[in-house]
Short mmCIF file of the C-alpha atoms (twelve columns), coordinates in Angstrom:
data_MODEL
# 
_entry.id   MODEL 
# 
loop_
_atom_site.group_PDB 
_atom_site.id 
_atom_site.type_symbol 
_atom_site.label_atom_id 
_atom_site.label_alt_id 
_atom_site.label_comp_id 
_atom_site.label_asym_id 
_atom_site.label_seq_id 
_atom_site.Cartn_x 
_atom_site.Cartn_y 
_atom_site.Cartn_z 
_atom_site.pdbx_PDB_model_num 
ATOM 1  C CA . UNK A 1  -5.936  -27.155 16.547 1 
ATOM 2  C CA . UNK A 2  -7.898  -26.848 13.181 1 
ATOM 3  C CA . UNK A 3  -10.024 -24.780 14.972 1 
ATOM 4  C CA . UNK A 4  -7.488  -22.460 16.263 1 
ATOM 5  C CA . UNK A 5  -5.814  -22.185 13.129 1 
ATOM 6  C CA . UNK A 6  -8.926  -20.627 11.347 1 
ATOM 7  C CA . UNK A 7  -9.888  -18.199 13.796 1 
ATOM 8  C CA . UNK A 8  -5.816  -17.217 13.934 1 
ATOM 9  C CA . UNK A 9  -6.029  -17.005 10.303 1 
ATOM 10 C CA . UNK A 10 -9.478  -15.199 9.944  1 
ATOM 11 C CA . UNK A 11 -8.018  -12.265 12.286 1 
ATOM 12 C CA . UNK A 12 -4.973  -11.819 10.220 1 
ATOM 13 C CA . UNK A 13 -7.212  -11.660 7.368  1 
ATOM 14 C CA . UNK A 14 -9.691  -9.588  8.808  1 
ATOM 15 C CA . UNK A 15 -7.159  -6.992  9.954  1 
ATOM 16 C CA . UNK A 16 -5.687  -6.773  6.626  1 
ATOM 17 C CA . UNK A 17 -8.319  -5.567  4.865  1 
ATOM 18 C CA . UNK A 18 -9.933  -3.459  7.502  1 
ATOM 19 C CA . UNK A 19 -6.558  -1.330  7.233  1 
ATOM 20 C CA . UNK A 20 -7.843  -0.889  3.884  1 
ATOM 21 C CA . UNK A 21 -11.709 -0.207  4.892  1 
ATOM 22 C CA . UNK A 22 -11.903 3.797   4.536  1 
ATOM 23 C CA . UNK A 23 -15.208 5.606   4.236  1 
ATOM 24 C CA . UNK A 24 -15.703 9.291   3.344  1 
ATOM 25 C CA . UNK A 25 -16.629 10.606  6.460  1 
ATOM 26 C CA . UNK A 26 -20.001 11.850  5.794  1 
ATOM 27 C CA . UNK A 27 -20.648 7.879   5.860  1 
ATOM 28 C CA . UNK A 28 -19.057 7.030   8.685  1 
ATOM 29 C CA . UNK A 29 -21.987 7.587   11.257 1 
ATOM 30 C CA . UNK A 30 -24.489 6.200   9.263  1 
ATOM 31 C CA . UNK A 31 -25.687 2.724   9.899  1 
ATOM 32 C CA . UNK A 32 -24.743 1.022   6.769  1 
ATOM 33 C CA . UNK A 33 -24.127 -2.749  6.346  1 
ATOM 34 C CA . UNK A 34 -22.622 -4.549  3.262  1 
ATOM 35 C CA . UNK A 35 -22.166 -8.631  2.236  1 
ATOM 36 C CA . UNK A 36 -19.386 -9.811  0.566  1 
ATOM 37 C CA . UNK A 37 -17.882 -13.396 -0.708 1 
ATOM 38 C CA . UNK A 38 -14.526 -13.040 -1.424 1 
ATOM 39 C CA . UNK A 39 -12.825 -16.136 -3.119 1 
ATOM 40 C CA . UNK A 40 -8.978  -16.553 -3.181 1 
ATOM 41 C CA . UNK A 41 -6.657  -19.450 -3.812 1 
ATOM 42 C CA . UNK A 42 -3.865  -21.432 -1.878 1 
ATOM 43 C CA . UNK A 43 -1.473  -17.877 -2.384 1 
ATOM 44 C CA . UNK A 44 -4.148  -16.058 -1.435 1 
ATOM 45 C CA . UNK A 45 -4.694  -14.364 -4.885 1 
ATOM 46 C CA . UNK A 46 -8.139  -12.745 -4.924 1 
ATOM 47 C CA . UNK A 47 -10.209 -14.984 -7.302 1 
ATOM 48 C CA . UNK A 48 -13.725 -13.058 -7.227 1 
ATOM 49 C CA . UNK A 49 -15.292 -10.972 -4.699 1 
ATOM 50 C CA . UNK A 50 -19.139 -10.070 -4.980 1 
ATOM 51 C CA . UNK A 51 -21.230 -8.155  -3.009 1 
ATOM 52 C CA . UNK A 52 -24.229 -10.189 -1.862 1 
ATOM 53 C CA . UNK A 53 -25.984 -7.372  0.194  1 
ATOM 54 C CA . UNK A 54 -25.821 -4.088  -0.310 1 
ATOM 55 C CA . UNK A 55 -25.949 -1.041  2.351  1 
ATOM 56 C CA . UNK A 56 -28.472 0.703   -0.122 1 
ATOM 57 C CA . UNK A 57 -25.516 3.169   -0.132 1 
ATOM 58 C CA . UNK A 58 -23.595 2.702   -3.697 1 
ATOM 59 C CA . UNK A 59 -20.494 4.682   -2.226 1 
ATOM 60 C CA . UNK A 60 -20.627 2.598   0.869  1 
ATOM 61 C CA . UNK A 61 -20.503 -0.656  -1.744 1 
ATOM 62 C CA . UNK A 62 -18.040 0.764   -3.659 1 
ATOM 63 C CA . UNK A 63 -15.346 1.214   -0.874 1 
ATOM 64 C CA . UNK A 64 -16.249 -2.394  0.288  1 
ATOM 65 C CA . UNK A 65 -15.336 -3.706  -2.917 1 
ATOM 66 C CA . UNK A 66 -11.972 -1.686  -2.837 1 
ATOM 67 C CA . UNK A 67 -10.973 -2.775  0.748  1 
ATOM 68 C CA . UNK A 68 -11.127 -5.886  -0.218 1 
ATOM 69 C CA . UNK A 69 -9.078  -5.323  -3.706 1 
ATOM 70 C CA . UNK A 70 -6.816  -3.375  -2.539 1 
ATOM 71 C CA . UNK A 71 -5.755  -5.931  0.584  1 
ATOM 72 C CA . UNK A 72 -4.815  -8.452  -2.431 1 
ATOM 73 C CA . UNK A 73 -2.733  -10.979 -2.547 1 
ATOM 74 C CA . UNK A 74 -3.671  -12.267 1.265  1 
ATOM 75 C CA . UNK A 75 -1.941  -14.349 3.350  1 
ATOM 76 C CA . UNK A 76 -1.860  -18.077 2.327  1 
ATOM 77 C CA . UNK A 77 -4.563  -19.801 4.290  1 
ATOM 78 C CA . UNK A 78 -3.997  -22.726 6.024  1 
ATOM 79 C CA . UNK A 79 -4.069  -26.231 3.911  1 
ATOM 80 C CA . UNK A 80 -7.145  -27.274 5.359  1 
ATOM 81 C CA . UNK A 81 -9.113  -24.169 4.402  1 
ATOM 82 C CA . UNK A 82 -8.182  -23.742 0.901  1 
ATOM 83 C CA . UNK A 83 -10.702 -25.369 -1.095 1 
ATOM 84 C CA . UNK A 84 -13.387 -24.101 0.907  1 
ATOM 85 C CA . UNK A 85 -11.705 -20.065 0.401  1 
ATOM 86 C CA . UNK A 86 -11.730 -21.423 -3.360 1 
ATOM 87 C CA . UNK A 87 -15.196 -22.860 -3.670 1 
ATOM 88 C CA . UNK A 88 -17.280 -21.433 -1.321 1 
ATOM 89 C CA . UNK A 89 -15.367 -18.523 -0.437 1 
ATOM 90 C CA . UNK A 90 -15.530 -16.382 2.777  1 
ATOM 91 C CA . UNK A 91 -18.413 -13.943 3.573  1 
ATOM 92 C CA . UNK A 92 -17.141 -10.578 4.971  1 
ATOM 93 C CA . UNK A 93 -19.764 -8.230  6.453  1 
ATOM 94 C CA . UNK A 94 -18.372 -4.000  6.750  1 
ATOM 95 C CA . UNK A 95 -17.844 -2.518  8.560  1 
ATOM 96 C CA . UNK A 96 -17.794 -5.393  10.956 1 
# 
């Protein structure tokens, strides 16, 4: 059940802030890849989101960065997940 939970909740999450992943489109056929760890607490209030890899693409970063700003507050995660969101956070590859 545990299990279930997290991937249920992951998806939700994910979806959010992909409706919020937009890229100029003279960057959307190139093969880019960014790292994030995005913290957030039991209301899902962003607490810190870093970039851990970058594309080599500082517009590509950027917009990264935003999605996941701009998809703030998310959806409370389940009890059992919260102090790991908090502490360790979750990484989030784009645009994956």
């Amino acid at each position: 059940v545990e299990k279930l939970q997290h991937d249920q909740y992951l998806e939700k999450l994910d979806q959010q802030i992909k409706n919020n992943w937009q890229l100029p489109e003279w960057l959307a056929n190139k093969n880019l890849t960014a790292v994030l760890i995005v913290k957030f607490d039991e209301k899902g209030i962003l607490l810190d989101r870093k970039l851990v890899r970058s594309s080599g693409n500082a517009t590509f970063d950027t917009q990264a960065l935003e999605a996941v700003t701009n998809s703030a507050p998310f959806p409370p995660p389940p009890e059992s997940l919260v102090s790991y969101f908090k502490v360790r956070g979750i990484e989030l590859r784009f645009p994956e």
